[in-house]
PDB file of C-alpha atoms in Angstrom:
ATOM      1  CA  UNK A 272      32.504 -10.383   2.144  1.00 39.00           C
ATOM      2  CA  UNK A 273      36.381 -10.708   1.878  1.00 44.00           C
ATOM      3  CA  UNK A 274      38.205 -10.133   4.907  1.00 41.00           C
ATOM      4  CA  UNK A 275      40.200  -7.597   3.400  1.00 45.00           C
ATOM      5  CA  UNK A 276      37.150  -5.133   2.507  1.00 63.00           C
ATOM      6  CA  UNK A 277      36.331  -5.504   6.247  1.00 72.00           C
ATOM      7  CA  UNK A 278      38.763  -2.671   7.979  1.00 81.00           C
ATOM      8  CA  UNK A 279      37.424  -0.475   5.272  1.00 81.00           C
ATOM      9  CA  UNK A 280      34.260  -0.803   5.260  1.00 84.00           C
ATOM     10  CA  UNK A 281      34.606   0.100   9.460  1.00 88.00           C
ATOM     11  CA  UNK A 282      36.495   3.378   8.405  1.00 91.00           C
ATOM     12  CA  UNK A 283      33.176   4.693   6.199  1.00 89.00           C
ATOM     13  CA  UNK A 284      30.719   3.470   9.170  1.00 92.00           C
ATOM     14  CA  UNK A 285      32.777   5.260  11.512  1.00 94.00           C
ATOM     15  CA  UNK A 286      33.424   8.321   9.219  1.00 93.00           C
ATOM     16  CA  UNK A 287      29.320   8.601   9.189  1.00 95.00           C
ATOM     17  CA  UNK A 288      29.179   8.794  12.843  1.00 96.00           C
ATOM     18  CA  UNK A 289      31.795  11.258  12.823  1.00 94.00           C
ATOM     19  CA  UNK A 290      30.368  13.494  10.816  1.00 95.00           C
ATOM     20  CA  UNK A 291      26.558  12.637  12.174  1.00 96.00           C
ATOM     21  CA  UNK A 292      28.098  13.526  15.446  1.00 95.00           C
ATOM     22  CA  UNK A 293      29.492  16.760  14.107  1.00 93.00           C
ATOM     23  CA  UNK A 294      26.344  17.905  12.797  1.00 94.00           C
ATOM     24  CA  UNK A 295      24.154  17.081  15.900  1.00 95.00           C
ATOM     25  CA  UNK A 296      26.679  18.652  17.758  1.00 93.00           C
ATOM     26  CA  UNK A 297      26.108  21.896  15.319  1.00 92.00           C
ATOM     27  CA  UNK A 298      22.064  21.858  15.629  1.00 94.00           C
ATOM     28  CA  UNK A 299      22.071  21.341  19.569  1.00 91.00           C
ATOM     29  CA  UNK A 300      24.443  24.023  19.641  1.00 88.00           C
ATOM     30  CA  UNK A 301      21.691  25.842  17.758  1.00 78.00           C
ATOM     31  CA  UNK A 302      22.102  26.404  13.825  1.00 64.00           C
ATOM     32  CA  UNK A 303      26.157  27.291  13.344  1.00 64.00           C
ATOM     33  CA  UNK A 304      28.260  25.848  10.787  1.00 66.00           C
ATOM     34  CA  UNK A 305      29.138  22.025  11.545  1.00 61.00           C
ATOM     35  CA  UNK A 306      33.371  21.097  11.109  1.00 64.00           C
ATOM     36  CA  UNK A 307      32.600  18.460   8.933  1.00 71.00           C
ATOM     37  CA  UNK A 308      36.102  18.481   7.556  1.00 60.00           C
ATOM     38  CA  UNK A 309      39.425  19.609   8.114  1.00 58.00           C
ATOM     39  CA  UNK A 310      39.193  23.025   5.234  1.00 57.00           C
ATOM     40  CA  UNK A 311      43.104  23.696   5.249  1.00 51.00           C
ATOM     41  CA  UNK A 312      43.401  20.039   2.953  1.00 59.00           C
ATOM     42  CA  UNK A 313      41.070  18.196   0.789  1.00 69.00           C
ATOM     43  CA  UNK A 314      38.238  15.945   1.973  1.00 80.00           C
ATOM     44  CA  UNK A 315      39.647  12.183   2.688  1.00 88.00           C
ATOM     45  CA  UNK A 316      37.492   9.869   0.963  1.00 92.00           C
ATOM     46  CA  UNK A 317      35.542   8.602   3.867  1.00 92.00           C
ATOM     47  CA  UNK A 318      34.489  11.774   4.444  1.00 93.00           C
ATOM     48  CA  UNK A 319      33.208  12.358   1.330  1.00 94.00           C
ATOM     49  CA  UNK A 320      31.066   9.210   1.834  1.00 94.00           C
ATOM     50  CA  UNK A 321      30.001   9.997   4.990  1.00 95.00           C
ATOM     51  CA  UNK A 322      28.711  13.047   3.852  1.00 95.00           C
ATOM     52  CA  UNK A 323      27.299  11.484   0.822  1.00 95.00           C
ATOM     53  CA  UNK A 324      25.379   8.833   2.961  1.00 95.00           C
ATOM     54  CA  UNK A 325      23.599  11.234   5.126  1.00 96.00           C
ATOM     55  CA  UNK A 326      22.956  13.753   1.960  1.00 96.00           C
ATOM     56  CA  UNK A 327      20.426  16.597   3.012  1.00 97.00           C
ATOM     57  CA  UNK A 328      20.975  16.137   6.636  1.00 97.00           C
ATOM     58  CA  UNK A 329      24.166  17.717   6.895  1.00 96.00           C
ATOM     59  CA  UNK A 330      22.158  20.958   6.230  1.00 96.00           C
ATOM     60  CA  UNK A 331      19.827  20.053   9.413  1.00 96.00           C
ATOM     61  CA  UNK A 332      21.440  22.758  11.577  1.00 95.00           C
ATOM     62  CA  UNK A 333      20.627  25.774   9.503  1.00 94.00           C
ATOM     63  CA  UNK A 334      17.310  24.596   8.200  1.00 95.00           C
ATOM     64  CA  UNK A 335      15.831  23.738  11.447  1.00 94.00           C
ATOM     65  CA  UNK A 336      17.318  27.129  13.415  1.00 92.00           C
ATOM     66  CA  UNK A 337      15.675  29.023  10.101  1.00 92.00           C
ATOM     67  CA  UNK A 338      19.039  29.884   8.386  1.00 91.00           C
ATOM     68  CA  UNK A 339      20.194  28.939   4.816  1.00 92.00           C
ATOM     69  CA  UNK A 340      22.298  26.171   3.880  1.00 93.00           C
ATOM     70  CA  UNK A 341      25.801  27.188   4.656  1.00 91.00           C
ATOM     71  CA  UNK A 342      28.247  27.679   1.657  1.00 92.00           C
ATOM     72  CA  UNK A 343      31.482  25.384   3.481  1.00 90.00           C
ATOM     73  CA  UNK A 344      28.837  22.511   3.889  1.00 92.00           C
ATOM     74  CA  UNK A 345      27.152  22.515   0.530  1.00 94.00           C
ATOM     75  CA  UNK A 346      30.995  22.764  -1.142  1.00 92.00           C
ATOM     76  CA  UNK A 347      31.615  19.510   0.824  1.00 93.00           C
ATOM     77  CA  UNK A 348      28.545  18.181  -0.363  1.00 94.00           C
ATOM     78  CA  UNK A 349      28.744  19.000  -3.630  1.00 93.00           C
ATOM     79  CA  UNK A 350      32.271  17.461  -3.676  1.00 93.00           C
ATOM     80  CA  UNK A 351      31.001  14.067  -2.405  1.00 93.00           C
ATOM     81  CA  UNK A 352      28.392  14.048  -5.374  1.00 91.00           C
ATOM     82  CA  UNK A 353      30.938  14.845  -7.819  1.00 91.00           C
ATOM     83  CA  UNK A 354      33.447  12.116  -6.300  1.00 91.00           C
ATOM     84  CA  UNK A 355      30.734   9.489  -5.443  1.00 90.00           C
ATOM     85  CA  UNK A 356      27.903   8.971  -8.112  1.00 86.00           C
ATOM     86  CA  UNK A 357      24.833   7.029  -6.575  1.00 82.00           C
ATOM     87  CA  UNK A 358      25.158   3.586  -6.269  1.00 80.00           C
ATOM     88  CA  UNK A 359      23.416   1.203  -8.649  1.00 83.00           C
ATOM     89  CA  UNK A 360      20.004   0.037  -6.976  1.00 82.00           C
ATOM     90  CA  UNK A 361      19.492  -2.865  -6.623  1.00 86.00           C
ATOM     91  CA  UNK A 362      15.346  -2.845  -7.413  1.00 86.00           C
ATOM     92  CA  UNK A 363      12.840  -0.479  -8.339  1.00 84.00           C
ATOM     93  CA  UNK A 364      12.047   0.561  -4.772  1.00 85.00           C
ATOM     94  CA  UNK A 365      15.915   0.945  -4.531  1.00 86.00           C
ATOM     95  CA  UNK A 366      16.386   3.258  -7.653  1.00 87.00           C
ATOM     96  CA  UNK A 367      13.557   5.612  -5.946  1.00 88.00           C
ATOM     97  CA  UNK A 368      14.874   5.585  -2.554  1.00 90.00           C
ATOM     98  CA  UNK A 369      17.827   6.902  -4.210  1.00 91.00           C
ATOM     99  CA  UNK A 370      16.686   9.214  -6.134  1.00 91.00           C
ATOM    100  CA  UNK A 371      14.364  11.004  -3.560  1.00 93.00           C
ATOM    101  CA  UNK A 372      17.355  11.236  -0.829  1.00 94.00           C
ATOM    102  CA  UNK A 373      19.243  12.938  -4.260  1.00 92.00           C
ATOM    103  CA  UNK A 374      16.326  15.039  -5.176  1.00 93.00           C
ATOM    104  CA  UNK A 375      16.375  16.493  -1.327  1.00 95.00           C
ATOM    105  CA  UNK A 376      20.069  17.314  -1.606  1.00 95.00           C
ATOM    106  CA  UNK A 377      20.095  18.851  -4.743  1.00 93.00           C
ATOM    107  CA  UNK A 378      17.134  21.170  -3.889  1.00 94.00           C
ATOM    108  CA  UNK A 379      19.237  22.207  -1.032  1.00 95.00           C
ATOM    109  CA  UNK A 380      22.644  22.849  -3.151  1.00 95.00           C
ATOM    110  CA  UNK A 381      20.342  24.528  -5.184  1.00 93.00           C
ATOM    111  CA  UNK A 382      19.980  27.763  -2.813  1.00 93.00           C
ATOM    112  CA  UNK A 383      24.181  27.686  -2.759  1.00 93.00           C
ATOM    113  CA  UNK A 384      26.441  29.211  -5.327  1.00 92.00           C
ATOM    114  CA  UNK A 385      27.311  24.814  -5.678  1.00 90.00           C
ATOM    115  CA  UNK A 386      23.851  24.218  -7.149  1.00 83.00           C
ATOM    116  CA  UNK A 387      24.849  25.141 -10.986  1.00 70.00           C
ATOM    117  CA  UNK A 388      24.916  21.162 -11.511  1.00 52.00           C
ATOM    118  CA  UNK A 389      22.365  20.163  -8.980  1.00 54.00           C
ATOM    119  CA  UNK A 390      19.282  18.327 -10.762  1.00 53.00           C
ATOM    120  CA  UNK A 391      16.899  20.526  -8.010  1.00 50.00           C
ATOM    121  CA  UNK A 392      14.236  21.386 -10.390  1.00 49.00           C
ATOM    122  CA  UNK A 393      11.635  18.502 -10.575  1.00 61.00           C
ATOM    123  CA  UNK A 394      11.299  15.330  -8.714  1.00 68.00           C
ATOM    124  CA  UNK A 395      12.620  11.781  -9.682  1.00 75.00           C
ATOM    125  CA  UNK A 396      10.898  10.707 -12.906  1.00 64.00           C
ATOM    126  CA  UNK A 397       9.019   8.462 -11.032  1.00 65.00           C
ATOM    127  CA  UNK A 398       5.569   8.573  -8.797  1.00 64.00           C
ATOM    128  CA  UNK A 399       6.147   8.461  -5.093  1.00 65.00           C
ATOM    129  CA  UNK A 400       5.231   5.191  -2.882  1.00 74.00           C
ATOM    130  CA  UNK A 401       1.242   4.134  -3.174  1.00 82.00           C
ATOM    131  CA  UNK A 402       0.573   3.736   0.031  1.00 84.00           C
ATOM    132  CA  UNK A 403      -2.878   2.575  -0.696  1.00 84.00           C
ATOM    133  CA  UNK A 404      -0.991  -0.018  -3.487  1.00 86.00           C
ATOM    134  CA  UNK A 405       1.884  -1.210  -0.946  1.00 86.00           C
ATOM    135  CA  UNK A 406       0.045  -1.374   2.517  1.00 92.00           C
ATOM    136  CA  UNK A 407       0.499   0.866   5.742  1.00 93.00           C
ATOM    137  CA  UNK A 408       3.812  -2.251   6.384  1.00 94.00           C
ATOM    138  CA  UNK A 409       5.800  -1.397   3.321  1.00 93.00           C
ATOM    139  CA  UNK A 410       4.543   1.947   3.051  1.00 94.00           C
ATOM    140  CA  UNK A 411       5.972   3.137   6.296  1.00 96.00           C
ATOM    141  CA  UNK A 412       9.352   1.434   5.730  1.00 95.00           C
ATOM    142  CA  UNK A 413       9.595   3.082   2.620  1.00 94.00           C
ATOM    143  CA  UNK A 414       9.005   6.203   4.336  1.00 96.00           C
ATOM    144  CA  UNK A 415      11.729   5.439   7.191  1.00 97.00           C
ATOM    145  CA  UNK A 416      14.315   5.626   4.295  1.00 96.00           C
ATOM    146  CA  UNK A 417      13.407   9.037   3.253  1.00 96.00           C
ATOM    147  CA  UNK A 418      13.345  10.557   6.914  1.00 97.00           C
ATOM    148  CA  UNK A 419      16.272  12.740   5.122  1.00 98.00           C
ATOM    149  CA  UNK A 420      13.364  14.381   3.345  1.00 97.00           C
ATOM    150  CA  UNK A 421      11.509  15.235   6.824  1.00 98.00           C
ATOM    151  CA  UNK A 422      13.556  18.706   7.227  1.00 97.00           C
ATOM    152  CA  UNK A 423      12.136  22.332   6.770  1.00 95.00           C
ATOM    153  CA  UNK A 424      12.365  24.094   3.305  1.00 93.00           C
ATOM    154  CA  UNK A 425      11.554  20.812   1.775  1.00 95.00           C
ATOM    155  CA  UNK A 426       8.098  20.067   0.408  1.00 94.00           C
ATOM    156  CA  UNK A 427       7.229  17.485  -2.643  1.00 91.00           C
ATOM    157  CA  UNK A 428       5.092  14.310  -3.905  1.00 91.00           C
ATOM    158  CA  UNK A 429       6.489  12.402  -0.852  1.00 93.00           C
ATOM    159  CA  UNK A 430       5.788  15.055   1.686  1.00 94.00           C
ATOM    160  CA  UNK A 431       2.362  15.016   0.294  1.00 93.00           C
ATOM    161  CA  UNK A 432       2.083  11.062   0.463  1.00 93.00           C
ATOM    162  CA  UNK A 433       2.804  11.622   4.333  1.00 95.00           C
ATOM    163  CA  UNK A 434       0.578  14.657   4.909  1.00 95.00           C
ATOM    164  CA  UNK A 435      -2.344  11.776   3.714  1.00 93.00           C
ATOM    165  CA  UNK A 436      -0.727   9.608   5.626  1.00 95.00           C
ATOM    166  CA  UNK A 437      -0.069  10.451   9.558  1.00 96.00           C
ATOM    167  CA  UNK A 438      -2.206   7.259  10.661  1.00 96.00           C
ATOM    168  CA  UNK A 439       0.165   4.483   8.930  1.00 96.00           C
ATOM    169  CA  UNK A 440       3.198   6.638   9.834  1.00 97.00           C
ATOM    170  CA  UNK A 441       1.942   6.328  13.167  1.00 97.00           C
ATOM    171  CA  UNK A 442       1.506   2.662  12.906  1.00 97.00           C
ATOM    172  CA  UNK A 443       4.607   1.723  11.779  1.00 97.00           C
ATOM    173  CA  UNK A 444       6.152   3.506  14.152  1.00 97.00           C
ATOM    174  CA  UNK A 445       4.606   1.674  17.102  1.00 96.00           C
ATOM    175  CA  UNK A 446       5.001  -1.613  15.344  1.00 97.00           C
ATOM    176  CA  UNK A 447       9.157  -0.402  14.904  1.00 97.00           C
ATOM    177  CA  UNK A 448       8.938   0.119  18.584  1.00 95.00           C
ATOM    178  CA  UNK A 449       7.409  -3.253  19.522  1.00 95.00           C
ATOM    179  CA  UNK A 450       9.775  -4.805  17.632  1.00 95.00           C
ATOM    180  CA  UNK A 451      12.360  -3.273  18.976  1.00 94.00           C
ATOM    181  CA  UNK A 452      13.746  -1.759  15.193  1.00 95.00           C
ATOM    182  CA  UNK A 453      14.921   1.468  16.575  1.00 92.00           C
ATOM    183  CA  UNK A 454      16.249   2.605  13.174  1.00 94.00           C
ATOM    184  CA  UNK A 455      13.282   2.762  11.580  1.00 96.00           C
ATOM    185  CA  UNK A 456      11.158   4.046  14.685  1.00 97.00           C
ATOM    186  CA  UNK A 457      13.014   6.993  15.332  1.00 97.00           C
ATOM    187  CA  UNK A 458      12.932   8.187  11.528  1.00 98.00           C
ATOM    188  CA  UNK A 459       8.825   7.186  11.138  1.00 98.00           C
ATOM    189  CA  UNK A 460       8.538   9.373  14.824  1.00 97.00           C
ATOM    190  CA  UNK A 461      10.794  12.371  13.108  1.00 98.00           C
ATOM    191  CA  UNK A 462       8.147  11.931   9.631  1.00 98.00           C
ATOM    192  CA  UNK A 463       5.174  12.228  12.085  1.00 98.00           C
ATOM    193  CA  UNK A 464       7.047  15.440  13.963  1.00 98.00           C
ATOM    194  CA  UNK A 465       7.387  16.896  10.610  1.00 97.00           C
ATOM    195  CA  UNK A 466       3.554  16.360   9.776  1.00 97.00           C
ATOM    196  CA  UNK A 467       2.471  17.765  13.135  1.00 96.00           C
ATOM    197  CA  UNK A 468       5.095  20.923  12.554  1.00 95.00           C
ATOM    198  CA  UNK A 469       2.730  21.041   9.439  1.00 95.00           C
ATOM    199  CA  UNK A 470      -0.813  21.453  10.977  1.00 94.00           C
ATOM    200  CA  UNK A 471      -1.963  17.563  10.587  1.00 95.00           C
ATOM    201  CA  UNK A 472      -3.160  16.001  13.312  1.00 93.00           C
ATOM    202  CA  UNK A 473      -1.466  13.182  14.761  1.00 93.00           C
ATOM    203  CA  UNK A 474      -3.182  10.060  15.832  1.00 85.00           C
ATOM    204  CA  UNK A 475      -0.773   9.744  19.254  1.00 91.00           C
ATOM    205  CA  UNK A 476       1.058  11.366  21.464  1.00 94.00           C
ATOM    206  CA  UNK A 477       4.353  12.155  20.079  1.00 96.00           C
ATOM    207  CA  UNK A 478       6.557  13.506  23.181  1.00 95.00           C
ATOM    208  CA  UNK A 479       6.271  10.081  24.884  1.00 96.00           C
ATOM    209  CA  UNK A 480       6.909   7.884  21.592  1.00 96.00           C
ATOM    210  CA  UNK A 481      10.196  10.607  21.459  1.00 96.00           C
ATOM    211  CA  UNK A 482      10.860  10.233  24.732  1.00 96.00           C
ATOM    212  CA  UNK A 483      10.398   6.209  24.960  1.00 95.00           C
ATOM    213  CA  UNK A 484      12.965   5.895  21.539  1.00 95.00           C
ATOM    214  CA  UNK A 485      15.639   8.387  23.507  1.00 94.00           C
ATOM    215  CA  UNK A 486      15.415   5.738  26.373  1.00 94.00           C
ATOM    216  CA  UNK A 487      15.629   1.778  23.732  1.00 91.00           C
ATOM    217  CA  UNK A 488      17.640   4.150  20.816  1.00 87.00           C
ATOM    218  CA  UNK A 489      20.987   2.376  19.794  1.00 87.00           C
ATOM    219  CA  UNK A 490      23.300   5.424  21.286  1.00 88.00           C
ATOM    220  CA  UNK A 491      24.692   6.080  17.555  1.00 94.00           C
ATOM    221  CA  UNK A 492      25.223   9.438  16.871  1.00 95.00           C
ATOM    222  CA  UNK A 493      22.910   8.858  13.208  1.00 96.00           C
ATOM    223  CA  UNK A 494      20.224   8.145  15.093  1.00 96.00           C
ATOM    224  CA  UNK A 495      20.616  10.817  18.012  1.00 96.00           C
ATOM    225  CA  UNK A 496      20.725  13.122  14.943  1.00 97.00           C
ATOM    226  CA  UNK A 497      17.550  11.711  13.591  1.00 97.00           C
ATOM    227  CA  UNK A 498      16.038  12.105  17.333  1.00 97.00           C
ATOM    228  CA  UNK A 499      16.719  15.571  17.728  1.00 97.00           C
ATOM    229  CA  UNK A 500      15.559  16.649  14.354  1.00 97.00           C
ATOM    230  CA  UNK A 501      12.372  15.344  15.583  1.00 97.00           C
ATOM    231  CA  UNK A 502      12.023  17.033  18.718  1.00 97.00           C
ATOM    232  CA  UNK A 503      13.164  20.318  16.852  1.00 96.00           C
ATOM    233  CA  UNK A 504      10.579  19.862  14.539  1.00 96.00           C
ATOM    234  CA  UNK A 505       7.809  18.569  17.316  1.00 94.00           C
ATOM    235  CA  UNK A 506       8.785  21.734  19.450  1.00 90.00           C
ATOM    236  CA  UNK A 507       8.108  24.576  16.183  1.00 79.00           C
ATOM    237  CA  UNK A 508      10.799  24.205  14.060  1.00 66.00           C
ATOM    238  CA  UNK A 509      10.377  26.907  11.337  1.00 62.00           C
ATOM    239  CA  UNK A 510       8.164  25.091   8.147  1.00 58.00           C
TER     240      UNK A 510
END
């Protein structure tokens, strides 16, 4: 990568954990509104990424305390889909990853008075992950990159797929563990918080695997938002 693209690309990575940060900062606090931006001026730009990259999430807070999605927040978001279309995947398995993190944040803008150009009625035009096709490996890392999906007032094909699923989820998240990937650990653990939340039985104890990740996690704020979605959701988040 040329050295020049190298300051920016640190300005979006740290504009994510800004705004992570701000959000996990709204749902510990317990459901209110998250600052994501200053609402006197227009978004910067890395903002609007930022909030693009972490999509539904930004709507954690009120979801998980029970609320609705909060008209500043879906304005923001709705401005960072107008200002940054998706990227163009680089695979198949890219071009569905994508378009299941965009299907969960257009459902959402779709309760807001910004949903009149959100795409919230049906699912990708795709089929979800086999699992049985792609292995409990792939499967579950698939899964870890639709963790954004793993929220309350959400429920689809994929949701399904994990529902069927809680023993690979559960596998690949002690194999992320042992390997020391805490990335993808934490999000399989928050997909196997959501499933319990939903009545399935879980194939381990989840309050040590949460409590183990808290200890090896990589201190980002992304991942400390990730964390406590899962505990909300292990502890009764509304479903």
């Amino acid at each position: 990568m040329p050295f020049a693209e190298t300051p920016l690309r640190d300005e979006y990575a740290a504009a994510v954990e800004r705004v992570a940060g701000r959000t996990l900062d709204a749902l510990r606090d317990g459901g209110g509104t998250a600052a994501l931006a200053d609402h006197d001026t227009a978004a910067p730009r890395p903002v609007l990424a930022a909030v693009r990259v972490l999509g539904a999430d930004v709507f954690a807070p009120q979801l998980i305390s029970g609320a609705e999605p909060d008209t500043a927040t879906a304005a923001l978001l709705a401005e960072a889909r107008r200002a940054l279309p998706a990227p163009a995947p680089a695979s198949e398995d890219a071009a569905l990853v994508i378009g299941w993190r965009d299907w969960a944040a257009d459902r959402l803008l779709a309760r807001t008075p910004y949903g009149d150009g959100a795409r919230a009625a049906a699912p990708p035009p795709v089929p979800p992950f086999d699992r049985e096709r792609l292995g409990w490996r792939t499967w579950s890392a698939r899964m870890a990159q639709l963790s954004v999906l793993a929220l309350p007032g959400l429920d689809g094909p994929v949701h399904d797929s994990a529902r069927a699923g809680t023993l690979d989820l559960a596998r690949g998240t002690v194999r992320a563990m042992l390997r020391r990937d805490a990335t993808t650990s934490v999000r399989l653990a928050r997909w196997l918080a959501w499933a319990q939340a939903d009545g399935r039985p879980l194939r381990l104890e989840l309050e040590p695997v949460l409590d183990r990740i808290d200890q090896v996690n990589d201190g980002t704020d992304r991942s400390g938002l990730e964390l406590a979605i899962a505990r909300a959701l292990s502890n009764g988040a509304p479903r």
